Amino acid sequence: MMTLKFHNQTGNKDLYLFFNYTTTNSSGESGFSDMSYLQPWKNGNLALDEAYECSFDWINSGTFWYMITNETGAATIAAHPNTAMGTADKNWVGGFFELTSLESAKKAYFDITNVDQVGLFCGIKFSDGNKCGYGKPANDFISGLETACDLGSSTSAKITITGTDGVSYSKLWGPTVPEVSSEYNGAYDEYITAITNNKTALTIVSDKTKDSGHGGTELGSFTFKGTWGQPDSLPAGSSLNKEDVILWFEADDCTSAGTKTYIYLTDKGLNGATIMGGSSSGGMYVYPAFEYYDPSAPNNIGKGGWAEDVSLNWTATGENAVADTTCFQAMIDSVIRDLITALNLGYIGVTAAHNTFTYGDSSTYASAATQAKYLNEWNNYITSNSDSYGMAYSDNAHEKVQFNPPINGTIDCYILKQDDANTKTYWSKS
């Protein structure tokens, strides 16, 4: 059994805890349930110096939230007590950690994340003596991010609310929040233009999918060659116009000898917002789509033809996401993952001396000046000043800090004031 202890050090008795996890393969939950809010310190249920304790035997894909709302946010929760607050909802400030501990693995995985926003901070202590957290109080951290990301004083990314306790709380939305993504991603539109003008040739080797747990036919790894600009022609049968293509990949012998596989990206699929967000609402075209699940009927695997206007993150969601994603889809997704990672880190060259790029071969990477110019500053600031991370595929960039607490231990989560001078004491690097 693993025990969680939440310590409310915000001074706000109205603090919410929200629990969200996959019930399949979770068991022994005590003191919480999926998609539920609690206010343990409200109305004197617990004194502010008392911890709220809950536990479980095993937990699958858990996200454990702590948040403060204004009066509007409190009314929203009261009206929808089993619904998560939306990322772009202005009426709350909070944070969360991710925790999975499965009986099949006999191992726990824990991390804190700030891909979408920075608000309330926690400090974590594990029963094995390890700890994790942030290097600065939340208020200072937010100010540092505003400077690092070159946000103006009138930025709409910073939200301030008056909590139900009458105290002001702030959060900073990140580049994945559509309402403010344009404030962050202009450099990446410029970057795409520079790479295209340089005609930088790309090479990305896909993942193998043997024993991956994905559906459909297992596949080996294949080499995808990427070309910026329009192809000379397209395979027949698509609604895609070649004039709309900005980048395309080709792989030989991918699903069978003599068969080429193509990935085409339009500016709907690849632009500043989707690079920093790691996904898109469409804009990717795959041919021939060897095996893929029909989103409207996940039990049916489609074969052949075009997969049109699909998301960059062409994978399933939900409790059975792994099994409901075919090996072919996972292979394509691995190519896009490496592309997005490389763009976020400024790895792809824009000069004649750096006009070929192979993912994983640092000798082909862009100059230090190019990498510095096009680095994802949101993620860079977060990873440099905390145990958290701030971009999609941070694990692929080796920037995701993951902890493995004892499966039968205790995790103490201290939810901190935004100006708490002791915030840094929880950071693993302090």
Short mmCIF file of C-alpha atoms in Angstrom, two decimals:
data_model
loop_
_atom_site.label_atom_id
_atom_site.label_comp_id
_atom_site.label_asym_id
_atom_site.label_seq_id
_atom_site.Cartn_x
_atom_site.Cartn_y
_atom_site.Cartn_z
CA MET A 1 0.00 0.00 0.00
CA MET A 2 1.22 3.51 -0.85
CA THR A 3 0.14 6.44 1.32
CA LEU A 4 -0.24 10.05 0.18
CA LYS A 5 -0.22 12.90 2.69
CA PHE A 6 -1.30 16.34 1.49
CA HIS A 7 -0.08 19.24 3.64
CA ASN A 8 -1.91 22.51 3.04
CA GLN A 9 0.61 25.31 3.59
CA THR A 10 -1.24 27.87 1.46
CA GLY A 11 -3.19 29.26 4.41
CA ASN A 12 -6.38 28.81 2.38
CA LYS A 13 -8.86 26.38 3.93
CA ASP A 14 -10.84 26.29 0.67
CA LEU A 15 -8.02 24.48 -1.18
CA TYR A 16 -9.32 21.71 -3.45
CA LEU A 17 -7.80 18.33 -4.16
CA PHE A 18 -8.88 16.66 -7.40
CA PHE A 19 -8.20 13.04 -8.31
CA ASN A 20 -8.11 11.66 -11.83
CA TYR A 21 -6.83 8.21 -12.77
CA THR A 22 -7.57 5.13 -14.85
CA THR A 23 -9.67 2.76 -12.79
CA THR A 24 -8.55 -0.30 -14.77
CA ASN A 25 -5.61 -1.90 -12.92
CA SER A 26 -6.09 0.47 -9.97
CA SER A 27 -7.12 -1.02 -6.64
CA GLY A 28 -7.37 -0.42 -2.92
CA GLU A 29 -8.21 3.28 -3.17
CA SER A 30 -9.02 4.78 0.23
CA GLY A 31 -9.90 8.42 0.85
CA PHE A 32 -10.44 9.36 -2.79
CA SER A 33 -12.12 8.26 -6.01
CA ASP A 34 -11.71 8.98 -9.70
CA MET A 35 -12.89 12.38 -11.01
CA SER A 36 -13.74 13.75 -7.59
CA TYR A 37 -13.00 16.93 -5.62
CA LEU A 38 -12.30 17.19 -1.91
CA GLN A 39 -11.88 20.16 0.40
CA PRO A 40 -10.41 18.49 3.48
CA TRP A 41 -9.69 21.71 5.36
CA LYS A 42 -13.01 23.45 4.73
CA ASN A 43 -15.47 23.98 7.59
CA GLY A 44 -12.98 22.72 10.15
CA ASN A 45 -12.89 19.13 8.88
CA LEU A 46 -9.12 19.31 9.27
CA ALA A 47 -7.04 22.05 10.85
CA LEU A 48 -4.64 23.72 8.43
CA ASP A 49 -1.69 22.12 10.20
CA GLU A 50 -3.15 18.63 9.72
CA ALA A 51 -2.41 16.54 6.63
CA TYR A 52 -5.06 14.85 4.52
CA GLU A 53 -4.15 11.20 4.16
CA CYS A 54 -5.27 8.74 1.49
CA SER A 55 -3.88 5.52 0.09
CA PHE A 56 -4.07 2.85 -2.59
CA ASP A 57 -2.60 -0.52 -3.42
CA TRP A 58 -2.08 0.25 -7.11
CA ILE A 59 -2.81 3.29 -9.26
CA ASN A 60 -2.89 3.59 -13.06
CA SER A 61 -2.05 6.91 -14.73
CA GLY A 62 -2.94 9.05 -11.74
CA THR A 63 -2.97 12.84 -11.79
CA PHE A 64 -3.35 14.42 -8.37
CA TRP A 65 -4.38 18.07 -8.48
CA TYR A 66 -4.38 20.85 -5.90
CA MET A 67 -6.11 24.13 -6.73
CA ILE A 68 -7.56 27.37 -5.47
CA THR A 69 -10.51 29.03 -7.21
CA ASN A 70 -12.34 32.31 -7.22
CA GLU A 71 -16.08 32.40 -6.54
CA THR A 72 -16.88 31.61 -10.18
CA GLY A 73 -14.59 28.59 -10.15
CA ALA A 74 -16.12 27.34 -6.92
CA ALA A 75 -19.57 27.60 -8.48
CA THR A 76 -18.35 25.66 -11.53
CA ILE A 77 -17.09 22.82 -9.34
CA ALA A 78 -20.32 22.78 -7.34
CA ALA A 79 -22.31 22.49 -10.56
CA HIS A 80 -19.97 19.90 -12.12
CA PRO A 81 -18.44 17.94 -9.23
CA ASN A 82 -17.08 15.16 -11.45
CA THR A 83 -15.53 17.27 -14.19
CA ALA A 84 -11.97 18.56 -14.36
CA MET A 85 -11.47 22.31 -14.62
CA GLY A 86 -10.42 23.25 -18.15
CA THR A 87 -6.83 24.21 -18.81
CA ALA A 88 -7.89 27.56 -20.27
CA ASP A 89 -10.38 28.31 -17.49
CA LYS A 90 -9.35 31.61 -15.89
CA ASN A 91 -11.05 30.91 -12.57
CA TRP A 92 -8.52 28.66 -10.86
CA VAL A 93 -4.82 28.45 -10.03
CA GLY A 94 -3.21 25.12 -9.25
CA GLY A 95 -0.78 22.36 -10.08
CA PHE A 96 -0.52 18.59 -10.06
CA PHE A 97 1.75 15.57 -10.02
CA GLU A 98 1.58 12.34 -12.01
CA LEU A 99 1.84 8.94 -10.35
CA THR A 100 1.58 5.39 -11.64
CA SER A 101 2.20 2.27 -9.58
CA LEU A 102 1.11 -0.99 -11.22
CA GLU A 103 1.12 -4.46 -9.75
CA SER A 104 2.43 -5.88 -13.03
CA ALA A 105 5.53 -3.67 -12.89
CA LYS A 106 6.08 -3.69 -9.12
CA LYS A 107 7.44 -0.19 -9.57
CA ALA A 108 6.13 3.35 -9.10
CA TYR A 109 6.72 6.31 -11.42
CA PHE A 110 6.30 9.91 -10.22
CA ASP A 111 6.84 13.31 -11.84
CA ILE A 112 5.71 16.91 -11.66
CA THR A 113 4.88 18.77 -14.86
CA ASN A 114 4.16 22.27 -16.12
CA VAL A 115 3.58 21.82 -19.84
CA ASP A 116 0.40 23.92 -19.85
CA GLN A 117 0.85 26.40 -17.03
CA VAL A 118 2.61 27.42 -13.84
CA GLY A 119 0.55 28.25 -10.76
CA LEU A 120 0.64 26.67 -7.32
CA PHE A 121 3.79 24.75 -6.42
CA CYS A 122 4.27 21.65 -4.34
CA GLY A 123 7.26 20.29 -2.49
CA ILE A 124 7.57 16.51 -2.36
CA LYS A 125 9.27 14.24 0.14
CA PHE A 126 9.49 10.49 -0.46
CA SER A 127 9.88 7.95 2.31
CA ASP A 128 13.18 6.76 0.81
CA GLY A 129 14.71 10.19 1.51
CA ASN A 130 14.44 11.62 -2.00
CA LYS A 131 12.63 14.87 -2.74
CA CYS A 132 11.49 16.98 -5.67
CA GLY A 133 10.15 20.44 -6.32
CA TYR A 134 11.07 23.88 -7.59
CA GLY A 135 14.10 26.13 -7.19
CA LYS A 136 12.14 29.35 -6.63
CA PRO A 137 8.81 30.43 -5.12
CA ALA A 138 5.98 30.40 -7.65
CA ASN A 139 5.77 34.20 -7.90
CA ASP A 140 9.50 34.49 -8.71
CA PHE A 141 9.29 31.52 -11.06
CA ILE A 142 6.45 33.12 -13.02
CA SER A 143 8.38 36.39 -13.30
CA GLY A 144 11.44 34.49 -14.52
CA LEU A 145 9.41 32.71 -17.16
CA GLU A 146 7.91 35.98 -18.38
CA THR A 147 11.42 37.33 -18.89
CA ALA A 148 12.85 34.15 -20.43
CA CYS A 149 9.97 33.91 -22.90
CA ASP A 150 10.11 37.62 -23.70
CA LEU A 151 6.49 38.21 -22.75
CA GLY A 152 5.46 41.84 -22.63
CA SER A 153 4.02 43.60 -19.61
CA SER A 154 0.59 43.43 -21.22
CA THR A 155 0.72 39.68 -21.82
CA SER A 156 -2.59 37.88 -21.69
CA ALA A 157 -0.79 34.71 -20.59
CA LYS A 158 -0.65 35.84 -16.96
CA ILE A 159 -3.89 35.34 -15.07
CA THR A 160 -4.59 36.70 -11.58
CA ILE A 161 -7.62 35.70 -9.56
CA THR A 162 -9.00 36.66 -6.18
CA GLY A 163 -9.42 33.42 -4.28
CA THR A 164 -12.46 32.63 -2.20
CA ASP A 165 -10.30 33.64 0.78
CA GLY A 166 -9.82 37.15 -0.66
CA VAL A 167 -6.13 36.60 -1.49
CA SER A 168 -4.69 37.14 -4.99
CA TYR A 169 -3.18 34.17 -6.83
CA SER A 170 -1.47 34.15 -10.23
CA LYS A 171 -0.71 31.63 -12.95
CA LEU A 172 1.05 31.80 -16.28
CA TRP A 173 -0.39 29.95 -19.25
CA GLY A 174 2.18 28.26 -21.43
CA PRO A 175 2.56 27.85 -25.20
CA THR A 176 0.24 24.83 -25.37
CA VAL A 177 -2.78 26.95 -24.37
CA PRO A 178 -4.34 28.03 -27.68
CA GLU A 179 -5.53 31.38 -26.34
CA VAL A 180 -1.93 32.56 -25.86
CA SER A 181 0.20 30.27 -28.03
CA SER A 182 0.92 33.09 -30.50
CA GLU A 183 2.78 34.96 -27.75
CA TYR A 184 5.35 32.16 -27.63
CA ASN A 185 5.67 30.50 -31.01
CA GLY A 186 6.55 33.20 -33.54
CA ALA A 187 10.19 32.11 -33.64
CA TYR A 188 9.19 28.64 -34.81
CA ASP A 189 7.33 29.92 -37.85
CA GLU A 190 10.53 31.82 -38.67
CA TYR A 191 12.53 28.63 -38.00
CA ILE A 192 10.46 26.57 -40.46
CA THR A 193 11.04 29.22 -43.13
CA ALA A 194 14.79 29.24 -42.47
CA ILE A 195 15.05 25.43 -42.63
CA THR A 196 12.98 25.32 -45.81
CA ASN A 197 15.15 27.96 -47.48
CA ASN A 198 18.24 26.00 -46.43
CA LYS A 199 16.74 22.79 -47.87
CA THR A 200 18.00 20.88 -44.86
CA ALA A 201 17.63 17.14 -45.55
CA LEU A 202 16.23 15.11 -42.64
CA THR A 203 16.81 11.51 -41.60
CA ILE A 204 14.76 9.98 -38.80
CA VAL A 205 14.72 6.29 -37.90
CA SER A 206 11.39 5.11 -36.52
CA ASP A 207 10.90 3.01 -33.41
CA LYS A 208 10.53 -0.74 -33.56
CA THR A 209 7.13 -1.89 -32.36
CA LYS A 210 7.86 -5.50 -31.43
CA ASP A 211 6.45 -6.32 -27.97
CA SER A 212 5.12 -2.76 -27.71
CA GLY A 213 1.60 -3.75 -26.73
CA HIS A 214 0.17 -1.90 -29.71
CA GLY A 215 -2.44 -3.48 -31.97
CA GLY A 216 -1.98 -4.84 -35.46
CA THR A 217 1.16 -6.12 -37.15
CA GLU A 218 4.48 -5.64 -35.34
CA LEU A 219 7.04 -3.73 -37.39
CA GLY A 220 10.76 -3.11 -37.36
CA SER A 221 12.41 0.29 -37.51
CA PHE A 222 12.61 2.11 -40.82
CA THR A 223 14.54 5.09 -42.14
CA PHE A 224 12.41 8.08 -43.13
CA LYS A 225 13.99 10.73 -45.35
CA GLY A 226 12.49 14.19 -44.99
CA THR A 227 12.35 16.93 -47.63
CA TRP A 228 11.15 20.49 -47.06
CA GLY A 229 8.84 22.00 -49.64
CA GLN A 230 6.47 20.48 -52.15
CA PRO A 231 6.84 17.01 -53.67
CA ASP A 232 6.86 16.66 -57.44
CA SER A 233 3.70 14.56 -57.25
CA LEU A 234 1.39 12.73 -54.85
CA PRO A 235 0.01 9.19 -54.88
CA ALA A 236 -3.48 9.09 -56.35
CA GLY A 237 -6.66 9.25 -54.34
CA SER A 238 -6.08 12.05 -51.85
CA SER A 239 -7.86 15.33 -51.30
CA LEU A 240 -4.46 16.83 -50.47
CA ASN A 241 -2.99 19.38 -52.88
CA LYS A 242 0.76 19.13 -53.28
CA GLU A 243 0.98 22.93 -53.08
CA ASP A 244 -0.15 22.69 -49.44
CA VAL A 245 2.70 20.37 -48.41
CA ILE A 246 5.55 22.01 -46.48
CA LEU A 247 7.47 18.87 -45.40
CA TRP A 248 7.27 15.25 -46.50
CA PHE A 249 8.93 11.98 -45.53
CA GLU A 250 9.53 8.83 -47.54
CA ALA A 251 10.60 5.37 -46.32
CA ASP A 252 11.47 2.36 -48.48
CA ASP A 253 10.35 -1.23 -47.80
CA CYS A 254 8.44 -0.01 -44.78
CA THR A 255 5.58 -2.48 -44.45
CA SER A 256 6.65 -4.89 -47.19
CA ALA A 257 9.44 -5.19 -49.74
CA GLY A 258 9.09 -2.63 -52.48
CA THR A 259 6.48 -0.57 -50.64
CA LYS A 260 7.16 3.08 -49.93
CA THR A 261 5.46 4.86 -47.05
CA TYR A 262 4.88 8.61 -47.15
CA ILE A 263 4.11 11.23 -44.51
CA TYR A 264 2.99 14.65 -45.72
CA LEU A 265 2.66 17.69 -43.45
CA THR A 266 0.83 20.93 -44.22
CA ASP A 267 1.13 24.18 -42.27
CA LYS A 268 -2.01 23.16 -40.39
CA GLY A 269 -0.06 20.22 -39.01
CA LEU A 270 3.33 21.87 -38.60
CA ASN A 271 3.55 25.45 -37.35
CA GLY A 272 4.76 27.34 -34.33
CA ALA A 273 1.77 26.38 -32.20
CA THR A 274 1.90 22.67 -33.02
CA ILE A 275 5.66 22.48 -32.55
CA MET A 276 5.40 23.85 -29.01
CA GLY A 277 2.16 21.99 -28.31
CA GLY A 278 3.28 18.62 -29.66
CA SER A 279 0.00 17.91 -31.41
CA SER A 280 -2.43 19.33 -33.95
CA SER A 281 -6.05 19.21 -35.00
CA GLY A 282 -5.02 17.70 -38.33
CA GLY A 283 -2.68 18.53 -41.18
CA MET A 284 -0.88 15.17 -41.47
CA TYR A 285 -1.50 12.77 -44.35
CA VAL A 286 -0.12 9.22 -44.47
CA TYR A 287 0.00 6.87 -47.48
CA PRO A 288 -0.47 3.99 -47.66
CA ALA A 289 -1.96 3.82 -44.18
CA PHE A 290 -0.98 0.20 -43.58
CA GLU A 291 -3.08 -0.41 -40.46
CA TYR A 292 -4.98 2.10 -38.36
CA TYR A 293 -7.98 2.10 -36.08
CA ASP A 294 -11.15 3.80 -37.15
CA PRO A 295 -11.74 6.40 -34.38
CA SER A 296 -15.49 5.88 -34.65
CA ALA A 297 -15.13 2.10 -34.35
CA PRO A 298 -11.90 1.25 -32.49
CA ASN A 299 -12.35 -2.48 -32.97
CA ASN A 300 -12.03 -2.09 -36.74
CA ILE A 301 -8.55 -1.82 -38.22
CA GLY A 302 -8.47 -0.05 -41.57
CA LYS A 303 -5.91 -1.13 -44.14
CA GLY A 304 -4.44 0.78 -47.04
CA GLY A 305 -5.41 3.98 -48.75
CA TRP A 306 -4.92 7.43 -47.30
CA ALA A 307 -5.15 8.53 -43.69
CA GLU A 308 -6.11 12.15 -44.25
CA ASP A 309 -5.90 15.27 -42.11
CA VAL A 310 -4.97 13.37 -38.95
CA SER A 311 -3.29 14.78 -35.85
CA LEU A 312 0.48 14.91 -35.47
CA ASN A 313 -0.10 12.80 -32.38
CA TRP A 314 -1.85 10.06 -34.36
CA THR A 315 -2.55 7.81 -31.39
CA ALA A 316 -5.55 6.64 -29.42
CA THR A 317 -6.62 8.06 -26.07
CA GLY A 318 -8.37 6.63 -23.04
CA GLU A 319 -7.82 3.63 -20.82
CA ASN A 320 -6.83 1.34 -23.71
CA ALA A 321 -4.73 3.87 -25.61
CA VAL A 322 -1.75 1.58 -26.14
CA ALA A 323 -3.75 -1.38 -27.46
CA ASP A 324 -6.02 0.92 -29.47
CA THR A 325 -3.03 2.40 -31.31
CA THR A 326 -1.71 0.16 -34.08
CA CYS A 327 1.98 -0.60 -34.47
CA PHE A 328 1.91 1.31 -37.76
CA GLN A 329 0.45 4.41 -36.10
CA ALA A 330 3.02 4.17 -33.30
CA MET A 331 5.80 3.93 -35.88
CA ILE A 332 4.58 7.06 -37.67
CA ASP A 333 4.14 8.82 -34.33
CA SER A 334 7.75 8.08 -33.39
CA VAL A 335 8.97 9.90 -36.51
CA ILE A 336 6.85 12.94 -35.68
CA ARG A 337 7.96 12.80 -32.03
CA ASP A 338 11.61 13.05 -33.06
CA LEU A 339 10.84 15.84 -35.52
CA ILE A 340 8.99 17.89 -32.88
CA THR A 341 11.73 17.27 -30.32
CA ALA A 342 14.42 18.41 -32.75
CA LEU A 343 12.53 21.59 -33.60
CA ASN A 344 11.95 22.45 -29.94
CA LEU A 345 15.66 22.11 -29.26
CA GLY A 346 16.83 23.96 -32.38
CA TYR A 347 18.73 20.92 -33.62
CA ILE A 348 17.96 21.29 -37.35
CA GLY A 349 20.44 23.47 -39.19
CA VAL A 350 19.70 26.59 -41.23
CA THR A 351 23.08 27.21 -42.88
CA ALA A 352 25.03 25.65 -45.73
CA ALA A 353 27.39 24.08 -43.21
CA HIS A 354 24.46 22.34 -41.53
CA ASN A 355 22.19 21.24 -44.37
CA THR A 356 21.77 17.58 -43.40
CA PHE A 357 20.26 16.37 -40.15
CA THR A 358 20.04 12.89 -38.67
CA TYR A 359 18.13 12.57 -35.43
CA GLY A 360 20.39 11.07 -32.75
CA ASP A 361 23.65 12.01 -34.53
CA SER A 362 24.84 15.17 -32.80
CA SER A 363 27.54 15.73 -35.43
CA THR A 364 24.74 16.72 -37.83
CA TYR A 365 23.05 19.14 -35.43
CA ALA A 366 22.78 22.88 -35.95
CA SER A 367 25.34 25.34 -34.67
CA ALA A 368 25.26 26.40 -31.04
CA ALA A 369 23.95 29.79 -32.16
CA THR A 370 21.01 28.21 -34.01
CA GLN A 371 20.21 25.93 -31.07
CA ALA A 372 20.23 28.89 -28.69
CA LYS A 373 18.05 30.98 -31.00
CA TYR A 374 15.31 28.38 -31.45
CA LEU A 375 15.37 26.66 -28.06
CA ASN A 376 11.98 26.24 -26.38
CA GLU A 377 12.54 28.82 -23.64
CA TRP A 378 9.43 27.82 -21.66
CA ASN A 379 10.71 24.29 -21.25
CA ASN A 380 14.32 25.37 -20.81
CA TYR A 381 13.52 27.69 -17.91
CA ILE A 382 11.38 25.07 -16.20
CA THR A 383 13.90 22.23 -16.52
CA SER A 384 16.74 24.52 -15.44
CA ASN A 385 15.00 25.69 -12.27
CA SER A 386 12.97 22.71 -11.07
CA ASP A 387 12.38 18.96 -11.22
CA SER A 388 9.47 19.64 -13.57
CA TYR A 389 9.32 19.80 -17.36
CA GLY A 390 7.53 22.06 -19.81
CA MET A 391 7.17 20.50 -23.24
CA ALA A 392 5.65 17.52 -24.97
CA TYR A 393 8.14 14.69 -25.44
CA SER A 394 10.43 15.96 -22.66
CA ASP A 395 11.34 12.33 -21.98
CA ASN A 396 12.53 12.07 -25.59
CA ALA A 397 14.74 15.11 -24.99
CA HIS A 398 16.04 13.49 -21.76
CA GLU A 399 14.70 16.42 -19.75
CA LYS A 400 11.90 14.69 -17.87
CA VAL A 401 12.83 14.01 -14.25
CA GLN A 402 11.13 10.85 -13.05
CA PHE A 403 11.24 9.41 -9.56
CA ASN A 404 10.58 5.86 -8.40
CA PRO A 405 9.19 6.08 -4.86
CA PRO A 406 8.80 2.89 -2.80
CA ILE A 407 5.57 1.10 -3.76
CA ASN A 408 4.81 0.54 -0.07
CA GLY A 409 6.05 3.91 1.09
CA THR A 410 4.66 7.38 1.80
CA ILE A 411 4.67 10.50 -0.34
CA ASP A 412 4.31 13.81 1.49
CA CYS A 413 3.03 16.60 -0.77
CA TYR A 414 3.42 20.10 0.67
CA ILE A 415 1.23 22.60 -1.20
CA LEU A 416 2.99 25.94 -0.87
CA LYS A 417 2.19 29.63 -0.75
CA GLN A 418 3.22 31.39 -3.93
CA ASP A 419 5.82 33.43 -2.03
CA ASP A 420 7.06 30.61 0.23
CA ALA A 421 10.75 31.30 0.89
CA ASN A 422 11.37 27.61 1.63
CA THR A 423 10.23 26.41 -1.80
CA LYS A 424 13.80 25.63 -2.90
CA THR A 425 14.41 23.22 -0.02
CA TYR A 426 12.33 20.57 -1.80
CA TRP A 427 14.23 20.80 -5.11
CA SER A 428 16.39 17.73 -5.68
CA LYS A 429 19.32 19.95 -6.66
CA SER A 430 19.26 22.01 -3.46
#
